[in-house]
PDB file of C-alpha atoms in Angstrom:
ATOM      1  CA  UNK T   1     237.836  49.807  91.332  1.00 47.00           C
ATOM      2  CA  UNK T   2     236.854  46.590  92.854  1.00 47.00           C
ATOM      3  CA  UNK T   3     234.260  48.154  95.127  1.00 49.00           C
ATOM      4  CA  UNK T   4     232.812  50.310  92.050  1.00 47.00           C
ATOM      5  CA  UNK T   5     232.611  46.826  89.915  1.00 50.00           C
ATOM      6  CA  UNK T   6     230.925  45.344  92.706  1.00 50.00           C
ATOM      7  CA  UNK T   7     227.759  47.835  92.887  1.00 48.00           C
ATOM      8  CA  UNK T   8     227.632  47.884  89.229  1.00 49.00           C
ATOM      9  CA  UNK T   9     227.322  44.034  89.036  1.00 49.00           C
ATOM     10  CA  UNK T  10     224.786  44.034  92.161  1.00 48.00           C
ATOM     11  CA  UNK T  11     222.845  47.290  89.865  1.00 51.00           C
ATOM     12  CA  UNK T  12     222.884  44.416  86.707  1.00 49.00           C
ATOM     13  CA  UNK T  13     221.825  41.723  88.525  1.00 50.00           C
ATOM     14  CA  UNK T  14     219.108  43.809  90.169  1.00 47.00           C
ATOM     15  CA  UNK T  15     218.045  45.259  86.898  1.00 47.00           C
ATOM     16  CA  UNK T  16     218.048  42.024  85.461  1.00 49.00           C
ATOM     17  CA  UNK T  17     215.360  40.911  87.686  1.00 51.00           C
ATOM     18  CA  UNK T  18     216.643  39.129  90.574  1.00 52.00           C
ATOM     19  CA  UNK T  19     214.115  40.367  93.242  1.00 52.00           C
ATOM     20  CA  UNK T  20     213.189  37.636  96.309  1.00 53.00           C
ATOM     21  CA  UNK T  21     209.429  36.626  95.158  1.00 52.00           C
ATOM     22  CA  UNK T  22     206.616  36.662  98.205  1.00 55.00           C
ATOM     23  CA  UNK T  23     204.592  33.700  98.407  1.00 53.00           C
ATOM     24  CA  UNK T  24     201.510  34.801  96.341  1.00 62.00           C
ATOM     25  CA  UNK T  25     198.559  35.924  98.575  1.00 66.00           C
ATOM     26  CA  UNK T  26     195.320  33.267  97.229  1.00 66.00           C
ATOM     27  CA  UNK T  27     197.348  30.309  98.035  1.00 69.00           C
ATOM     28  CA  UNK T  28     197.810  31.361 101.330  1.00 67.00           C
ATOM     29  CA  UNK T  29     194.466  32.278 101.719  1.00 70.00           C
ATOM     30  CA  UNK T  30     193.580  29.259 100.624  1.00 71.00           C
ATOM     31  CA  UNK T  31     195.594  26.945 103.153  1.00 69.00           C
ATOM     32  CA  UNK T  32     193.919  28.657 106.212  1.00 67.00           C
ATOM     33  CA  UNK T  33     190.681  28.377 104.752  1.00 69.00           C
ATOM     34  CA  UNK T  34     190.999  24.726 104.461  1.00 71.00           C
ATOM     35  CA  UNK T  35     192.796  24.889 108.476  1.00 66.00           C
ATOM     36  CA  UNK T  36     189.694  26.764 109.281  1.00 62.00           C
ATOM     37  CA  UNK T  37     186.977  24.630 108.004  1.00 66.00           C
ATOM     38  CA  UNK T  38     188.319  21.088 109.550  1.00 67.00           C
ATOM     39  CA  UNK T  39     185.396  19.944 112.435  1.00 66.00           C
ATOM     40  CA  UNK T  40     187.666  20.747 115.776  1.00 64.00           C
ATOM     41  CA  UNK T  41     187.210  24.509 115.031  1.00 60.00           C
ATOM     42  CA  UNK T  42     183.659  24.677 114.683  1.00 59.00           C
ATOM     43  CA  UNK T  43     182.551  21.978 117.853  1.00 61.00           C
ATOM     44  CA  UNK T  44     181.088  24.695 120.229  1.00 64.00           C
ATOM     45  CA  UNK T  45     179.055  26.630 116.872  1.00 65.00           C
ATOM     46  CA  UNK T  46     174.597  27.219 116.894  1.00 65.00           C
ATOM     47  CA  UNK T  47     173.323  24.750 115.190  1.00 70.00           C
ATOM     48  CA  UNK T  48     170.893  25.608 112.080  1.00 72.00           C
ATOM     49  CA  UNK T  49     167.907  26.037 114.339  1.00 75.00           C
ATOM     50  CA  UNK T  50     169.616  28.092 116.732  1.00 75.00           C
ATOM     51  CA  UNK T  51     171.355  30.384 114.018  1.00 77.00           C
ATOM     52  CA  UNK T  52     167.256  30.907 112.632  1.00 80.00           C
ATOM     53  CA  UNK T  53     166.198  32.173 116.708  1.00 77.00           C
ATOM     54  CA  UNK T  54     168.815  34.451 116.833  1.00 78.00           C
ATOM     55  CA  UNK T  55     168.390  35.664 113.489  1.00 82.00           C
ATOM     56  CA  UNK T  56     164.877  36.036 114.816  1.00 79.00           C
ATOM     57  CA  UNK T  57     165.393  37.800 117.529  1.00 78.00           C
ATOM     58  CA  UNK T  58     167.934  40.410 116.236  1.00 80.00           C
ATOM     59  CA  UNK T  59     164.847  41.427 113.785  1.00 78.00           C
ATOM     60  CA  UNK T  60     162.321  41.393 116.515  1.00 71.00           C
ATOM     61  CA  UNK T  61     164.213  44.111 118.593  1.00 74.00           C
ATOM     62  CA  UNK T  62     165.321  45.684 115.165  1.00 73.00           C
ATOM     63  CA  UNK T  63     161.109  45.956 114.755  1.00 69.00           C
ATOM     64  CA  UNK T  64     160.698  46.673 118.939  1.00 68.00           C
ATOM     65  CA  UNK T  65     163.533  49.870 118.427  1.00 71.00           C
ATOM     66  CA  UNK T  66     162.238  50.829 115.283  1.00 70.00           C
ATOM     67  CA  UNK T  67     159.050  51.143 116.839  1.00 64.00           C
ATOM     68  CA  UNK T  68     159.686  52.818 119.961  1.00 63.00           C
ATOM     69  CA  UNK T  69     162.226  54.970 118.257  1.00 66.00           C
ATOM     70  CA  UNK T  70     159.174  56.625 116.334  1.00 62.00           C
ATOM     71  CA  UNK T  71     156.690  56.047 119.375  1.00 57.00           C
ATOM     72  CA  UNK T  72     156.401  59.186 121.069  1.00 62.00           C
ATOM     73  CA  UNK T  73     157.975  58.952 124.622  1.00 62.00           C
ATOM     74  CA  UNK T  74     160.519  56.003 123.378  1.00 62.00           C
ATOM     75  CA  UNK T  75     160.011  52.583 124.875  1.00 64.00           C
ATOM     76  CA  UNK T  76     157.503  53.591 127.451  1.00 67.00           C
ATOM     77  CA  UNK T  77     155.401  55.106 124.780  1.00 64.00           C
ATOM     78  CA  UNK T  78     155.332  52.356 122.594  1.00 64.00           C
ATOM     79  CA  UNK T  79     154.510  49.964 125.482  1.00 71.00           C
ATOM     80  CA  UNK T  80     151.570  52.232 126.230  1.00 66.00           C
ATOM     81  CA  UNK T  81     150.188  52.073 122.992  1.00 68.00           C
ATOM     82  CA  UNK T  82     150.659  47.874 122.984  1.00 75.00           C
ATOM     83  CA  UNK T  83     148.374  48.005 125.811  1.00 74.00           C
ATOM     84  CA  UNK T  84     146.025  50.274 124.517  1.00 74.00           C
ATOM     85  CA  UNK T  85     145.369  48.554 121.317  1.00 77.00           C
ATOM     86  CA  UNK T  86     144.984  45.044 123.518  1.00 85.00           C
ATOM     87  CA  UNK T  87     142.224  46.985 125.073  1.00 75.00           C
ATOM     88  CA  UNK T  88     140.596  47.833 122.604  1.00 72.00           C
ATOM     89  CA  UNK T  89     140.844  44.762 120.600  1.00 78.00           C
ATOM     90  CA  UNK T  90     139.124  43.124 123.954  1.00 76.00           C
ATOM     91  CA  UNK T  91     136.616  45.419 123.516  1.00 70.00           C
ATOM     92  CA  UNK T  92     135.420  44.592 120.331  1.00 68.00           C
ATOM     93  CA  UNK T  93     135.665  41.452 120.811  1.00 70.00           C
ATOM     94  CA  UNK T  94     133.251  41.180 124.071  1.00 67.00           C
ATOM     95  CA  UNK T  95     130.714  43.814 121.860  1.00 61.00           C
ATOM     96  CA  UNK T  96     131.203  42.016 118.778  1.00 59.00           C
ATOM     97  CA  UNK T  97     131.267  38.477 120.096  1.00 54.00           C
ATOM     98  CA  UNK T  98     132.462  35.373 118.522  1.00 50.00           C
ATOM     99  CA  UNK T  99     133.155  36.118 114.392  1.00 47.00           C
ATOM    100  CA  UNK T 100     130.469  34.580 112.595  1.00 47.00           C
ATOM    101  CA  UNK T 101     130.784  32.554 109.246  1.00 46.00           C
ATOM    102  CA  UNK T 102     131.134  34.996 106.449  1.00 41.00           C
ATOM    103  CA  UNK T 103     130.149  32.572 103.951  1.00 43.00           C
ATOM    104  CA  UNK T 104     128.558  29.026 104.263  1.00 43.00           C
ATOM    105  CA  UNK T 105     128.981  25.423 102.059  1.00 47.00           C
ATOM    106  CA  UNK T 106     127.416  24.854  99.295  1.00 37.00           C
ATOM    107  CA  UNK T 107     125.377  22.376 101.827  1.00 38.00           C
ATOM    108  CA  UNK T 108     124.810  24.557 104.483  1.00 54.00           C
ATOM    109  CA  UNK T 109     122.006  22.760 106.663  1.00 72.00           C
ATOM    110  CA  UNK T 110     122.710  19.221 105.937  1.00 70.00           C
ATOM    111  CA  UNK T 111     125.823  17.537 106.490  1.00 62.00           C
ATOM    112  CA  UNK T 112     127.763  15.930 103.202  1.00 58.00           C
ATOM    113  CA  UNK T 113     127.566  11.995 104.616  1.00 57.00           C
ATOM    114  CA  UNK T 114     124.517  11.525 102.035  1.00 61.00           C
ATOM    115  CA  UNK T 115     121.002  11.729 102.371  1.00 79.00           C
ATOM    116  CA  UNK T 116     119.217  11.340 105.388  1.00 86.00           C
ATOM    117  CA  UNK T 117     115.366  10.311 106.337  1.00 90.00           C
ATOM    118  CA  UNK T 118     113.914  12.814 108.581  1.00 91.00           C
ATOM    119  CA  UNK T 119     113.139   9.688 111.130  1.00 94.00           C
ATOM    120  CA  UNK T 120     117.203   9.014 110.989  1.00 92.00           C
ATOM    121  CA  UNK T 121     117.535  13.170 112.003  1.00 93.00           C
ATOM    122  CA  UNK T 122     114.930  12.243 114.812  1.00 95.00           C
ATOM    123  CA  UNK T 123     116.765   9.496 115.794  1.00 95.00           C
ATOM    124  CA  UNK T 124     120.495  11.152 116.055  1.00 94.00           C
ATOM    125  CA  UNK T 125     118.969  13.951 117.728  1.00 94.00           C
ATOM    126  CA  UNK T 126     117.617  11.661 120.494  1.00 96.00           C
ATOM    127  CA  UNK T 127     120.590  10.113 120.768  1.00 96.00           C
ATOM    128  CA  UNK T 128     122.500  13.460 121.096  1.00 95.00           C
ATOM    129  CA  UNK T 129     119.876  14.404 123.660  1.00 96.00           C
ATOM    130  CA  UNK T 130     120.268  11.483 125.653  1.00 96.00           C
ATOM    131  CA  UNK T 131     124.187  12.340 125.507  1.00 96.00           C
ATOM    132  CA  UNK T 132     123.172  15.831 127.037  1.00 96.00           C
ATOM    133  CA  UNK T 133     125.194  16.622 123.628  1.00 95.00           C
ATOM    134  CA  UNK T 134     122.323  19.527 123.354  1.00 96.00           C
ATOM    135  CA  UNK T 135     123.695  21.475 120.565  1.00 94.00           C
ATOM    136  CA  UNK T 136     124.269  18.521 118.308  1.00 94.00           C
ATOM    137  CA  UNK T 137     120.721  17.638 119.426  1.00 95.00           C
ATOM    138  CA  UNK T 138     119.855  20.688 118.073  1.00 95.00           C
ATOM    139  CA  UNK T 139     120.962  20.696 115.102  1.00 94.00           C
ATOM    140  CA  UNK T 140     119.662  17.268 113.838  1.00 94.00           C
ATOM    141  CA  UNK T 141     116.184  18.478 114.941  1.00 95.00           C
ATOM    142  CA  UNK T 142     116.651  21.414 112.773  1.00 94.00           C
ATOM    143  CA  UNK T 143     117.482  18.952 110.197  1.00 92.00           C
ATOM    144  CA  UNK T 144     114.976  16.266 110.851  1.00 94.00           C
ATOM    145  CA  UNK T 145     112.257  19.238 110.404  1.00 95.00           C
ATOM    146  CA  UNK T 146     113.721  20.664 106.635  1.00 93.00           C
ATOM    147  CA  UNK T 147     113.842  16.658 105.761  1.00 93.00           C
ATOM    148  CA  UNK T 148     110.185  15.925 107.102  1.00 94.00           C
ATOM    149  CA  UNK T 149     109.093  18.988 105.274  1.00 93.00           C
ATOM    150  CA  UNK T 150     110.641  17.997 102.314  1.00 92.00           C
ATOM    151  CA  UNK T 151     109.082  14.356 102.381  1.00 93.00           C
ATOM    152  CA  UNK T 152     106.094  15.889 102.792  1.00 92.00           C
ATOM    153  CA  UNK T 153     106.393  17.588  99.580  1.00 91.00           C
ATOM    154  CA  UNK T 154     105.721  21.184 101.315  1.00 92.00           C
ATOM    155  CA  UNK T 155     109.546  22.039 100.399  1.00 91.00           C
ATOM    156  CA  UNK T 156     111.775  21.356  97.352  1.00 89.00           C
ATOM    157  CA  UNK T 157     114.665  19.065  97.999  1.00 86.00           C
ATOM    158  CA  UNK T 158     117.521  21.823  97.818  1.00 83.00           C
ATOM    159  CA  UNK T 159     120.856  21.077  98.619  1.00 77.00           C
ATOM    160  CA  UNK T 160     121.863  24.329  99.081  1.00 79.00           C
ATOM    161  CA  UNK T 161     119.492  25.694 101.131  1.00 85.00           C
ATOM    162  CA  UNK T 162     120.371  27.553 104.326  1.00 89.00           C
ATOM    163  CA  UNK T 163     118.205  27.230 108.006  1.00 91.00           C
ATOM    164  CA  UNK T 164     116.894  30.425 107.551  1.00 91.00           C
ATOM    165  CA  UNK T 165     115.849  29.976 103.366  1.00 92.00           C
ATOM    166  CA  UNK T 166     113.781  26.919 104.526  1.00 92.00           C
ATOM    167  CA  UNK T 167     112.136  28.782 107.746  1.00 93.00           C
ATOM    168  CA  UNK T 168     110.997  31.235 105.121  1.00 93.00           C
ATOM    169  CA  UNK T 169     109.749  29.166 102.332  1.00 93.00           C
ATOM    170  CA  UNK T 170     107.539  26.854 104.977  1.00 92.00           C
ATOM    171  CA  UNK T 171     106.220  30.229 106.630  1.00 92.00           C
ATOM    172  CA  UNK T 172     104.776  30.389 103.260  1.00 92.00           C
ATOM    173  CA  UNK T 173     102.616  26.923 103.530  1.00 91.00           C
ATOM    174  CA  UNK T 174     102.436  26.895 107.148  1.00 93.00           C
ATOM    175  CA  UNK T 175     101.898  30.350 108.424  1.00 93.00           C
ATOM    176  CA  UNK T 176     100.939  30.004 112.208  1.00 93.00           C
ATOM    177  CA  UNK T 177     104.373  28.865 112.588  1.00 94.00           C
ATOM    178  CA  UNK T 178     106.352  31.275 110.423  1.00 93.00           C
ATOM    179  CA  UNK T 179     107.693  32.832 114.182  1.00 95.00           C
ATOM    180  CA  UNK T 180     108.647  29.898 115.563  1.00 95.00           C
ATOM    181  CA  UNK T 181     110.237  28.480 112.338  1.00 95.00           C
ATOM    182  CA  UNK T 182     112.462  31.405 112.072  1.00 95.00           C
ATOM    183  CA  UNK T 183     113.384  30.839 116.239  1.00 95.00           C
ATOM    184  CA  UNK T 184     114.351  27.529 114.784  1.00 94.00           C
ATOM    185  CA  UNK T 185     116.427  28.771 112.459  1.00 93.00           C
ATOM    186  CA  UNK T 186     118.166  31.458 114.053  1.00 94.00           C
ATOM    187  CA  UNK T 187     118.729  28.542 117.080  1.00 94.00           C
ATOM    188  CA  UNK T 188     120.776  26.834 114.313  1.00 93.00           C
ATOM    189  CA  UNK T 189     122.533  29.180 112.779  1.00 92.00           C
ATOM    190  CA  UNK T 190     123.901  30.282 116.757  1.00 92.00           C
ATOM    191  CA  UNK T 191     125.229  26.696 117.684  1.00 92.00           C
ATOM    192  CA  UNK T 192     126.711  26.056 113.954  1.00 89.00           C
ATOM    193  CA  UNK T 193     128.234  28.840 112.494  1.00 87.00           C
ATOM    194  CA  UNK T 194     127.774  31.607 115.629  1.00 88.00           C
ATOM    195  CA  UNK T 195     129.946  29.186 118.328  1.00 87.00           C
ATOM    196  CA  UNK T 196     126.968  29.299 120.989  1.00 92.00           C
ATOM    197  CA  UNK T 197     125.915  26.064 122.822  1.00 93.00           C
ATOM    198  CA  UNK T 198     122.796  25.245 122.695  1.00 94.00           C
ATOM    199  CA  UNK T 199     120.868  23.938 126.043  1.00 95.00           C
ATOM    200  CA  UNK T 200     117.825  22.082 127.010  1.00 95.00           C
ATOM    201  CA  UNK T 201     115.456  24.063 126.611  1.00 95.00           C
ATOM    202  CA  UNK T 202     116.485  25.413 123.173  1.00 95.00           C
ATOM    203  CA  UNK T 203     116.262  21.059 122.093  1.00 95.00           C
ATOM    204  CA  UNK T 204     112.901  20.559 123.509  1.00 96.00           C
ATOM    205  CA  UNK T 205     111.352  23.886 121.613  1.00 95.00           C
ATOM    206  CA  UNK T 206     112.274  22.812 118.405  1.00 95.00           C
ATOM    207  CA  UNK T 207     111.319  18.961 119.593  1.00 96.00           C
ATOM    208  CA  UNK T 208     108.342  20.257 120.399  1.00 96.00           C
ATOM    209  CA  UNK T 209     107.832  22.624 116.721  1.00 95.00           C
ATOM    210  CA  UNK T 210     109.497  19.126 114.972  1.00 95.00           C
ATOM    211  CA  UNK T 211     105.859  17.117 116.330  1.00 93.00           C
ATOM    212  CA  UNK T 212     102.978  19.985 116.076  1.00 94.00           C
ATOM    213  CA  UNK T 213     104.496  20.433 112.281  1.00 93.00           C
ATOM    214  CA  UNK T 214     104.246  16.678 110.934  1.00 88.00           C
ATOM    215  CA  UNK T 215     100.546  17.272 112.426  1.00 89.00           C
ATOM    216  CA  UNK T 216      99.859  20.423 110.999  1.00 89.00           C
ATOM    217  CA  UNK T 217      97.910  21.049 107.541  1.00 89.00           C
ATOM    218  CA  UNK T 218      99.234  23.167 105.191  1.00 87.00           C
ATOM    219  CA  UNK T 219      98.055  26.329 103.682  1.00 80.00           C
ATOM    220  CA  UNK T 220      97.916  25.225  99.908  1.00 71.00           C
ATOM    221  CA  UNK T 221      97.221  27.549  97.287  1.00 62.00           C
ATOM    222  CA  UNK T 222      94.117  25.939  95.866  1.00 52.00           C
ATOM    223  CA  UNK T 223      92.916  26.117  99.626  1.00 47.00           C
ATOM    224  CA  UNK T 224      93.267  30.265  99.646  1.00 42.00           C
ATOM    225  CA  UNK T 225      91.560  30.450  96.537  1.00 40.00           C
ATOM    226  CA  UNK T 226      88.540  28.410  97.522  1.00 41.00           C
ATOM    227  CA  UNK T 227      87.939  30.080 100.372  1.00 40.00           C
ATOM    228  CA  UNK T 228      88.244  33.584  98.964  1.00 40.00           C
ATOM    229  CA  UNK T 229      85.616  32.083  96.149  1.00 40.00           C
TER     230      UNK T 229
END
């Protein structure tokens, strides 16, 4: 009977809940997060920067297997088309040249230092000249001929007008020279916004327009009229 008393007491105590607890699971978790994080653990770990590289890299040959998965011919494909679009990108670019300004300042000819004298243009472009600088010496001659123009009252003081708007409005005035006015312009408008370098002889033509047009007489109006009279 002793045995049978025994189990039934063990079945109570049982029922009444004396079941060995587990040590709860976040605790735990806890503790060997806080092991985990101390410094000696993490000595030999990328630093920030080179955590970003290999992050990097992992999506540049994500992109390169991407890519040659849906090239056709796999990787050799793909590096088949590379070079063929280098190609022809070098292609353009030798028939195309150097891109040109799409759109210019709202003071396109002169520079934004303030007002100059035409003599001051003269005298920076000799200077630039003498520096066998000849594409800044180009384009203060271009300048010091708009300025001289403008002094002379056969042009409007514009700030916004281009190389090529001036060329056209002193053609007007000053037609024997309409040709070489626009040369002068177009001269400008390679060695500022084109990337050409100018040379020599491109300084001494326009030094050469700059003197014959502070000598030459303008075709006024009133003039045309008379004559036609």
């Amino acid at each position: 009977m002793s045995g049978a008393g025994g189990i039934t007491t063990a079945r109570r105590d049982t029922a009444a809940g004396d079941i060995p607890v587990d040590t709860p699971r976040l605790p735990a978790r806890e503790a060997a997060e806080s092991e985990l994080s101390k410094p000696m653990y993490h000595e030999n770990d990328p630093n920030f920067l080179q955590r970003a590289l290999n992050q990097f890299w992992d999506w540049v040959a994500g992109v390169f297997d991407a890519a040659a998965g849906a090239a056709p011919g796999g990787p050799a494909g793909l590096v088949v088309l590379v070079v063929i679009a280098i190609g022809l990108a070098a292609a353009l670019w030798r028939r195309l040249g150097t891109p040109q300004r799409s759109s210019r300042s709202a003071d396109a000819l002169f520079d934004n230092d303030g007002p100059r004298s035409a003599a001051q243009h003269r005298a920076a472009a000799e200077t630039h000249a003498a520096a066998l600088r000849w594409t800044e010496a180009v384009q203060e001659r271009m300048r010091a001929i708009v300025r001289s123009l403008e002094e002379r009252a056969l042009l409007d003081p514009r700030p916004g007008r281009t190389a090529d708007e001036a060329a056209a409005e002193a053609g007007r005035t000053l037609p024997e020279h309409t040709a070489r006015l626009r040369a002068a312009a177009r001269s400008f408008d390679d060695v500022t916004y084109g990337g050409r370098t100018a040379d020599q002889p491109a300084y001494l033509s326009l030094r050469t327009l700059d003197l014959e047009l502070d000598k030459a007489k303008p075709l006024l109006s009133g003039t045309s009229r008379g004559a036609t009279g």
